[in-house]
Amino acid sequence: MRKERTIYSCTTCGHKEPRWVGQCRECANWNTFLESAAEDREPPRFNFQRKEVAKALPLKDLVISESPRIKTNLSEFDRLLGGGIVKGSFTLVGGDPGIGKSTLLLQAASAAAKQGVVVLYISAEESLEQTFLRAQRLGVTGNDNLLVLSETNFSAIKKNIEEIDPDIVIVDSIQIIYKNDIPSAPGSFVQVREVATEFMHLAKGRGISIFLIGHVTKTGEIAGPKMLEHLVDTVLYFEGEKQQNFRLLRVVKNRFGSTDEVAVFQMTGGGLVEVCNPSQFFLEERTKESTGSVIVATLEGSRTFLVEVQALVTDTVFATPSRRASGIDQNRLALLLAVLEKRVGYPLHSRDVFVSLAGGIRIAECAIDLGVILAIISSYSNRIIPSNVVAIGEVGLSGEIRGIPRIEGRLKEAIHLGFKKFFIPKRNSEAIMKEFSSKIQIIPLEVVEEAIDALFV
Ligand code: TYD
Ligand code: MG
């Protein structure tokens, strides 16, 4: 057996060196070398062996059978996966520590086990007692099909998987599991990549659905889930402010369903609960008839959320006014304030402006621009925007209102919740006037001033 050695390769051009160097000889980039596994190690790195050699086939002759899916009783989770857990699928669930990844997957595991599916939960980060206490808190009693293993060594895990032959394996988390034959520490780039590749072979070779939990790391000493995205079939990210009790689960990649979908969950004392009507949830605490508040309709995947934009404009006491945004991009706020100042003539340079999305949600979509502008003017002029108004539209640098995608879905959700008056881009209005004008009042807009005149003059 040849001696094991570590090599270093350039992350930009792939050039290899026997030891770490600061600058790459090939592409001349600095600091691009990372430790990588030795190539000539024996026996082969991946013990997985194919039964037969793959053969090329004409595309037209391929027969695709619909993959069987395992449903959990978290219907929103199933929807994100494209209709349940696909047999042999390889999924990554990423998110900040403490956001609720272990909770979600333990709930899903227990639901699957109840249907006779054998689930192995590898609780590498926590002891069996901690997992048991979490299960108790979630009211998960489990049955013979839900097995828990507290182990961090990959060979021991693999042995268990081969013996138990489960249908679903949950790896909590990938960053703490290590392979003996790799010298670097658990959580390092090489360990995470190699262990994940081994799990991929287990998933594909044995038809086991494997979920990897990965912590998002800001500092980078531990390899984050980003580097595994290309390896897996599905990538889910769990987002949310820990102080707020709602969580967004977002699909960013899915080989078995659509991407860009989101599901809303609420973290309660007894685990995660699905929020089936997110708009109602976000508008729950709204105080009607207050200045600086307006409702916008935003899209996340195929879902529409109605969210309250709040603004507060006050006289500044310092030479430089303060502008703070929470939930929307700070630069976008600066741009909208510049449009208001220059194109509409509001003297905001001597005011502090604070804008926030109620409930702690974050929105990157420009369709909320008009809402942000109207909330600011409402607070500036101390005039209330009627509580049945919804404002949708992107605002351009000349103060023009630009069209937005999928207006019908947004209108339908808002009508469903009782909103009556809609400020929308003129460009979108023609297509929907016929269908909606009998039910609601539509105010088509070309420039920002038209909305301001209609509401405040
Ligand atoms: P956890 O699933 O451990 O997060 P992660 O695996 O992403 O690190 O849960 C994180 C937090 O959720 C923890 O601070 C406690 C809280 N929590 C609840 O509020 N209710 C519950 O039922 C459970 C299990 C946890
Ligand atoms: Mg955890």
GROMACS .gro file of N, CA and C in nm, residues 94-101 216 218 237-250 263-267 272 282 359-362:
model
  105
   94GLY      N    1  -2.979   2.345   0.466
   94GLY     CA    2  -2.882   2.439   0.524
   94GLY      C    3  -2.952   2.545   0.607
   95GLY      N    4  -2.876   2.613   0.692
   95GLY     CA    5  -2.933   2.722   0.770
   95GLY      C    6  -2.843   2.757   0.886
   96ASP      N    7  -2.869   2.874   0.945
   96ASP     CA    8  -2.789   2.918   1.059
   96ASP      C    9  -2.808   2.822   1.175
   97PRO      N   10  -2.707   2.811   1.261
   97PRO     CA   11  -2.724   2.727   1.380
   97PRO      C   12  -2.841   2.778   1.465
   98GLY      N   13  -2.921   2.687   1.515
   98GLY     CA   14  -3.031   2.724   1.604
   98GLY      C   15  -3.158   2.767   1.533
   99ILE      N   16  -3.162   2.754   1.401
   99ILE     CA   17  -3.279   2.802   1.327
   99ILE      C   18  -3.394   2.700   1.330
  100GLY      N   19  -3.359   2.572   1.349
  100GLY     CA   20  -3.465   2.470   1.358
  100GLY      C   21  -3.449   2.354   1.262
  101LYS      N   22  -3.329   2.331   1.211
  101LYS     CA   23  -3.308   2.223   1.112
  101LYS      C   24  -3.332   2.086   1.175
  216VAL      N   25  -2.476   2.694   0.807
  216VAL     CA   26  -2.419   2.803   0.729
  216VAL      C   27  -2.315   2.869   0.820
  218LYS      N   28  -2.036   3.174   0.875
  218LYS     CA   29  -1.998   3.306   0.822
  218LYS      C   30  -1.847   3.320   0.818
  237TYR      N   31  -3.302   2.578   0.211
  237TYR     CA   32  -3.241   2.666   0.311
  237TYR      C   33  -3.346   2.713   0.408
  238PHE      N   34  -3.310   2.709   0.535
  238PHE     CA   35  -3.400   2.753   0.640
  238PHE      C   36  -3.358   2.894   0.679
  239GLU      N   37  -3.449   2.989   0.672
  239GLU     CA   38  -3.414   3.128   0.701
  239GLU      C   39  -3.507   3.185   0.805
  240GLY      N   40  -3.468   3.294   0.863
  240GLY     CA   41  -3.554   3.363   0.959
  240GLY      C   42  -3.472   3.427   1.066
  241GLU      N   43  -3.530   3.523   1.133
  241GLU     CA   44  -3.463   3.586   1.247
  241GLU      C   45  -3.495   3.499   1.367
  242LYS      N   46  -3.392   3.471   1.447
  242LYS     CA   47  -3.417   3.384   1.561
  242LYS      C   48  -3.514   3.448   1.660
  243GLN      N   49  -3.514   3.582   1.665
  243GLN     CA   50  -3.604   3.650   1.760
  243GLN      C   51  -3.750   3.639   1.715
  244GLN      N   52  -3.770   3.631   1.584
  244GLN     CA   53  -3.906   3.619   1.532
  244GLN      C   54  -3.940   3.471   1.532
  245ASN      N   55  -4.067   3.438   1.549
  245ASN     CA   56  -4.092   3.295   1.556
  245ASN      C   57  -4.133   3.233   1.422
  246PHE      N   58  -4.128   3.310   1.313
  246PHE     CA   59  -4.159   3.244   1.186
  246PHE      C   60  -4.030   3.211   1.111
  247ARG      N   61  -4.037   3.106   1.031
  247ARG     CA   62  -3.921   3.059   0.956
  247ARG      C   63  -3.962   3.038   0.811
  248LEU      N   64  -3.873   3.072   0.719
  248LEU     CA   65  -3.900   3.044   0.577
  248LEU      C   66  -3.813   2.929   0.533
  249LEU      N   67  -3.873   2.831   0.471
  249LEU     CA   68  -3.796   2.720   0.414
  249LEU      C   69  -3.800   2.740   0.263
  250ARG      N   70  -3.682   2.754   0.203
  250ARG     CA   71  -3.675   2.792   0.063
  250ARG      C   72  -3.604   2.683  -0.018
  263ALA      N   73  -4.190   2.787   0.196
  263ALA     CA   74  -4.296   2.749   0.288
  263ALA      C   75  -4.271   2.825   0.417
  264VAL      N   76  -4.379   2.864   0.483
  264VAL     CA   77  -4.365   2.939   0.607
  264VAL      C   78  -4.397   2.848   0.724
  265PHE      N   79  -4.310   2.848   0.823
  265PHE     CA   80  -4.333   2.771   0.945
  265PHE      C   81  -4.327   2.865   1.064
  266GLN      N   82  -4.390   2.821   1.172
  266GLN     CA   83  -4.385   2.899   1.294
  266GLN      C   84  -4.320   2.811   1.400
  267MET      N   85  -4.220   2.864   1.472
  267MET     CA   86  -4.156   2.784   1.577
  267MET      C   87  -4.237   2.803   1.705
  272LEU      N   88  -4.219   2.286   1.505
  272LEU     CA   89  -4.256   2.371   1.391
  272LEU      C   90  -4.398   2.341   1.346
  282PHE      N   91  -4.883   3.748   0.854
  282PHE     CA   92  -4.802   3.870   0.856
  282PHE      C   93  -4.884   3.996   0.887
  359GLY      N   94  -4.321   4.215   1.097
  359GLY     CA   95  -4.308   4.070   1.113
  359GLY      C   96  -4.167   4.019   1.095
  360GLY      N   97  -4.075   4.107   1.048
  360GLY     CA   98  -3.935   4.066   1.035
  360GLY      C   99  -3.903   3.992   0.907
  361ILE      N  100  -3.994   3.994   0.809
  361ILE     CA  101  -3.966   3.927   0.681
  361ILE      C  102  -3.870   4.012   0.598
  362ARG      N  103  -3.797   3.949   0.508
  362ARG     CA  104  -3.705   4.019   0.419
  362ARG      C  105  -3.756   4.005   0.275
   0.00000   0.00000   0.00000
